[in-house]
Short mmCIF file of N, CA and C in Angstrom, two decimals:
data_model
loop_
_atom_site.label_atom_id
_atom_site.label_comp_id
_atom_site.label_asym_id
_atom_site.label_seq_id
_atom_site.Cartn_x
_atom_site.Cartn_y
_atom_site.Cartn_z
N UNK A 194 -20.86 18.89 -1.48
CA UNK A 194 -20.20 17.90 -0.84
C UNK A 194 -19.06 17.08 -1.59
N UNK A 195 -19.33 17.02 -2.89
CA UNK A 195 -18.42 16.00 -3.57
C UNK A 195 -17.12 16.48 -3.81
N UNK A 196 -17.25 18.16 -4.01
CA UNK A 196 -15.76 18.74 -4.33
C UNK A 196 -15.18 18.89 -2.73
N UNK A 197 -15.75 18.93 -1.84
CA UNK A 197 -15.08 18.86 -0.61
C UNK A 197 -14.34 17.42 -0.30
N UNK A 198 -14.90 16.47 -0.72
CA UNK A 198 -14.17 15.17 -0.50
C UNK A 198 -12.92 15.20 -1.45
N UNK A 199 -13.33 15.51 -2.82
CA UNK A 199 -12.07 15.50 -3.63
C UNK A 199 -11.04 16.60 -3.31
N UNK A 200 -11.22 17.71 -2.56
CA UNK A 200 -10.26 18.53 -2.14
C UNK A 200 -9.54 17.68 -1.11
N UNK A 201 -10.31 17.28 0.00
CA UNK A 201 -9.59 16.42 1.07
C UNK A 201 -8.75 15.22 0.44
N UNK A 202 -9.12 14.55 -0.26
CA UNK A 202 -8.48 13.46 -1.27
C UNK A 202 -6.97 14.19 -1.54
N UNK A 203 -7.19 15.39 -2.28
CA UNK A 203 -5.97 15.83 -2.97
C UNK A 203 -4.94 16.22 -1.92
N UNK A 204 -5.60 16.85 -0.68
CA UNK A 204 -4.67 17.21 0.36
C UNK A 204 -3.93 16.10 0.93
N UNK A 205 -4.83 14.94 1.12
CA UNK A 205 -3.92 13.92 1.78
C UNK A 205 -2.94 13.12 0.79
N UNK A 206 -3.27 13.41 -0.55
CA UNK A 206 -2.17 12.67 -1.27
C UNK A 206 -1.04 13.62 -1.53
N UNK A 207 -1.18 14.87 -1.35
CA UNK A 207 0.09 15.83 -1.15
C UNK A 207 0.81 15.70 -0.14
N UNK A 208 0.19 15.50 0.87
CA UNK A 208 0.74 15.28 2.37
C UNK A 208 1.60 13.83 2.38
N UNK A 209 0.94 12.85 1.86
CA UNK A 209 1.64 11.57 1.55
C UNK A 209 2.94 11.75 0.84
N UNK A 210 2.94 12.33 -0.60
CA UNK A 210 4.12 12.63 -1.17
C UNK A 210 5.04 13.27 -0.59
N UNK A 211 4.78 14.25 0.12
CA UNK A 211 5.90 15.10 1.00
C UNK A 211 6.43 14.29 1.83
N UNK A 212 5.68 13.42 2.64
CA UNK A 212 6.36 12.60 3.62
C UNK A 212 7.35 11.38 3.04
N UNK A 213 7.12 11.07 2.00
CA UNK A 213 7.91 9.99 1.40
C UNK A 213 9.17 10.57 0.58
N UNK A 214 8.70 11.82 0.12
CA UNK A 214 9.93 12.68 -0.30
C UNK A 214 10.97 12.90 0.82
N UNK A 215 10.50 13.48 1.97
CA UNK A 215 11.39 13.72 3.27
C UNK A 215 12.24 12.46 3.83
N UNK A 216 11.49 11.24 3.63
CA UNK A 216 12.10 10.22 4.11
C UNK A 216 13.12 9.58 3.21
N UNK A 217 12.85 9.77 1.90
CA UNK A 217 14.16 9.49 0.99
C UNK A 217 15.15 10.22 1.13
N UNK A 218 15.06 11.55 1.27
CA UNK A 218 16.18 12.42 1.38
C UNK A 218 16.87 12.22 2.75
N UNK A 219 16.11 11.69 3.65
CA UNK A 219 16.83 11.45 4.98
C UNK A 219 17.70 10.22 4.78
N UNK A 220 17.34 9.32 4.35
CA UNK A 220 17.99 8.09 3.99
C UNK A 220 19.20 8.36 3.17
N UNK A 221 19.09 9.24 2.13
CA UNK A 221 20.41 9.56 1.37
C UNK A 221 21.53 10.02 2.22
N UNK A 222 21.00 10.90 3.25
CA UNK A 222 21.83 11.81 4.01
C UNK A 222 22.62 10.50 4.86
N UNK A 223 21.84 9.69 5.53
CA UNK A 223 22.45 8.85 6.36
C UNK A 223 23.45 8.08 5.56
N UNK A 224 22.94 7.58 4.34
CA UNK A 224 23.86 6.78 3.61
C UNK A 224 25.16 7.23 3.28
N UNK A 225 25.06 8.61 3.01
CA UNK A 225 26.42 9.32 2.62
C UNK A 225 27.29 9.55 3.91
N UNK A 226 26.75 9.74 4.83
CA UNK A 226 27.72 9.83 6.14
C UNK A 226 28.30 8.54 6.77
N UNK A 227 27.52 7.65 6.47
CA UNK A 227 28.06 6.32 6.90
C UNK A 227 29.16 5.65 6.04
N UNK A 228 29.27 6.15 4.85
CA UNK A 228 30.34 5.61 3.77
C UNK A 228 31.71 6.37 4.18
N UNK A 229 31.83 7.38 4.97
CA UNK A 229 32.89 8.13 5.25
C UNK A 229 33.65 7.28 6.27
N UNK A 230 34.93 7.32 5.90
CA UNK A 230 35.66 6.33 6.81
C UNK A 230 36.65 7.40 7.90
N UNK A 231 36.75 7.00 8.84
CA UNK A 231 37.55 7.55 9.82
C UNK A 231 39.00 7.77 9.50
N UNK A 232 39.77 8.88 9.45
CA UNK A 232 41.31 8.88 9.21
C UNK A 232 42.03 9.34 10.33
N UNK A 233 43.33 8.95 10.26
CA UNK A 233 44.21 9.13 11.55
C UNK A 233 44.90 10.53 11.44
N UNK A 234 44.62 11.41 12.28
CA UNK A 234 45.31 12.70 12.26
C UNK A 234 46.64 12.85 13.08
N UNK A 235 47.40 13.63 12.65
CA UNK A 235 48.59 14.07 13.17
C UNK A 235 48.76 15.50 13.31
N UNK A 236 49.74 16.03 14.23
CA UNK A 236 49.95 17.32 14.25
C UNK A 236 51.38 17.51 13.78
N UNK A 237 51.51 18.83 13.28
CA UNK A 237 52.78 19.10 12.44
C UNK A 237 53.74 19.58 13.99
N UNK A 238 54.85 19.01 13.68
CA UNK A 238 55.77 19.49 14.81
C UNK A 238 56.25 20.77 15.12
N UNK A 239 56.06 21.46 13.77
CA UNK A 239 56.51 23.12 13.99
C UNK A 239 55.59 23.98 14.41
N UNK A 240 54.25 23.90 13.75
CA UNK A 240 53.16 24.63 14.13
C UNK A 240 52.12 24.06 14.84
N UNK A 241 51.91 22.72 14.99
CA UNK A 241 50.65 22.29 15.92
C UNK A 241 49.66 21.96 15.05
N UNK A 242 49.28 22.29 13.80
CA UNK A 242 48.34 22.11 12.99
C UNK A 242 47.94 20.71 12.87
N UNK A 243 46.70 20.27 13.15
CA UNK A 243 46.39 18.76 12.91
C UNK A 243 45.93 18.58 11.26
N UNK A 244 46.60 17.42 10.58
CA UNK A 244 46.13 17.25 9.56
C UNK A 244 46.16 15.51 9.20
N UNK A 245 45.46 15.13 8.33
CA UNK A 245 45.33 13.92 7.91
C UNK A 245 46.67 13.18 7.59
N UNK A 246 46.97 12.04 8.34
CA UNK A 246 48.17 11.46 8.23
C UNK A 246 48.71 11.29 6.63
N UNK A 247 47.97 10.87 5.61
CA UNK A 247 48.13 10.87 4.32
C UNK A 247 48.74 12.37 3.71
N UNK A 248 48.23 13.10 4.09
CA UNK A 248 48.57 14.61 3.62
C UNK A 248 49.85 15.22 4.23
N UNK A 249 50.48 14.67 5.36
CA UNK A 249 51.43 14.99 6.04
C UNK A 249 52.78 14.60 5.51
N UNK A 250 53.92 15.46 5.78
CA UNK A 250 55.31 14.90 5.30
C UNK A 250 55.78 14.30 6.39
N UNK A 251 56.09 13.06 6.43
CA UNK A 251 56.87 12.20 7.59
C UNK A 251 58.32 12.17 7.40
N UNK A 252 58.88 12.61 8.66
CA UNK A 252 60.55 12.65 8.67
C UNK A 252 60.70 11.67 9.75
N UNK A 253 61.88 11.71 10.03
CA UNK A 253 62.46 10.97 11.24
C UNK A 253 62.20 11.74 12.48
N UNK A 254 62.04 13.02 12.50
CA UNK A 254 61.81 14.01 13.74
C UNK A 254 60.34 14.02 13.89
N UNK A 255 59.55 13.50 12.74
CA UNK A 255 58.02 13.67 13.17
C UNK A 255 57.46 14.09 11.92
N UNK A 256 56.07 14.56 11.87
CA UNK A 256 55.14 14.65 10.83
C UNK A 256 55.24 16.42 10.75
N UNK A 257 54.98 16.76 9.43
CA UNK A 257 55.19 18.20 9.12
C UNK A 257 54.17 18.56 7.94
N UNK A 258 53.75 19.57 8.15
CA UNK A 258 52.37 20.21 7.29
C UNK A 258 53.14 20.58 6.02
N UNK A 259 54.19 21.28 5.71
CA UNK A 259 54.75 21.72 4.67
C UNK A 259 56.28 21.31 4.46
N UNK A 260 56.91 21.64 3.40
CA UNK A 260 58.36 21.28 3.32
C UNK A 260 59.27 22.22 4.07
N UNK A 261 58.57 23.61 4.11
CA UNK A 261 59.61 24.55 5.08
C UNK A 261 59.62 24.16 6.46
N UNK A 262 58.63 23.69 7.00
CA UNK A 262 58.65 23.48 8.34
C UNK A 262 59.85 22.72 8.96
N UNK A 263 60.27 21.36 8.21
CA UNK A 263 61.42 20.66 8.77
C UNK A 263 62.65 21.36 8.88
N UNK A 264 62.83 22.31 7.98
CA UNK A 264 63.99 23.29 7.62
C UNK A 264 63.88 24.21 8.73
N UNK A 265 62.98 24.62 9.64
CA UNK A 265 63.04 25.67 10.55
C UNK A 265 63.68 25.30 12.05
#
C-alpha cells in the first residue's frame, strides 16, 4: 500500500511539472509574436510582387523590387 501511494505521488508530480513547462512555453510563444510590429507593404510596379516598404526602391514612378525593374 505504501508503494502505491509513493507511485501515485510521483505521477502527480510529473504531471504537474509537465503542465508548468507547457504553460511557460506557451507564454514565450505569445510574447514573441506580440513583439513583432506590422510593416507597410508595397507592390513592385513592374512585376507586382509585394514587399516591405523599407526594402523597396522608391522612384517618382513608384516602388520597385530591384534596380533592373525601373529600367524596363
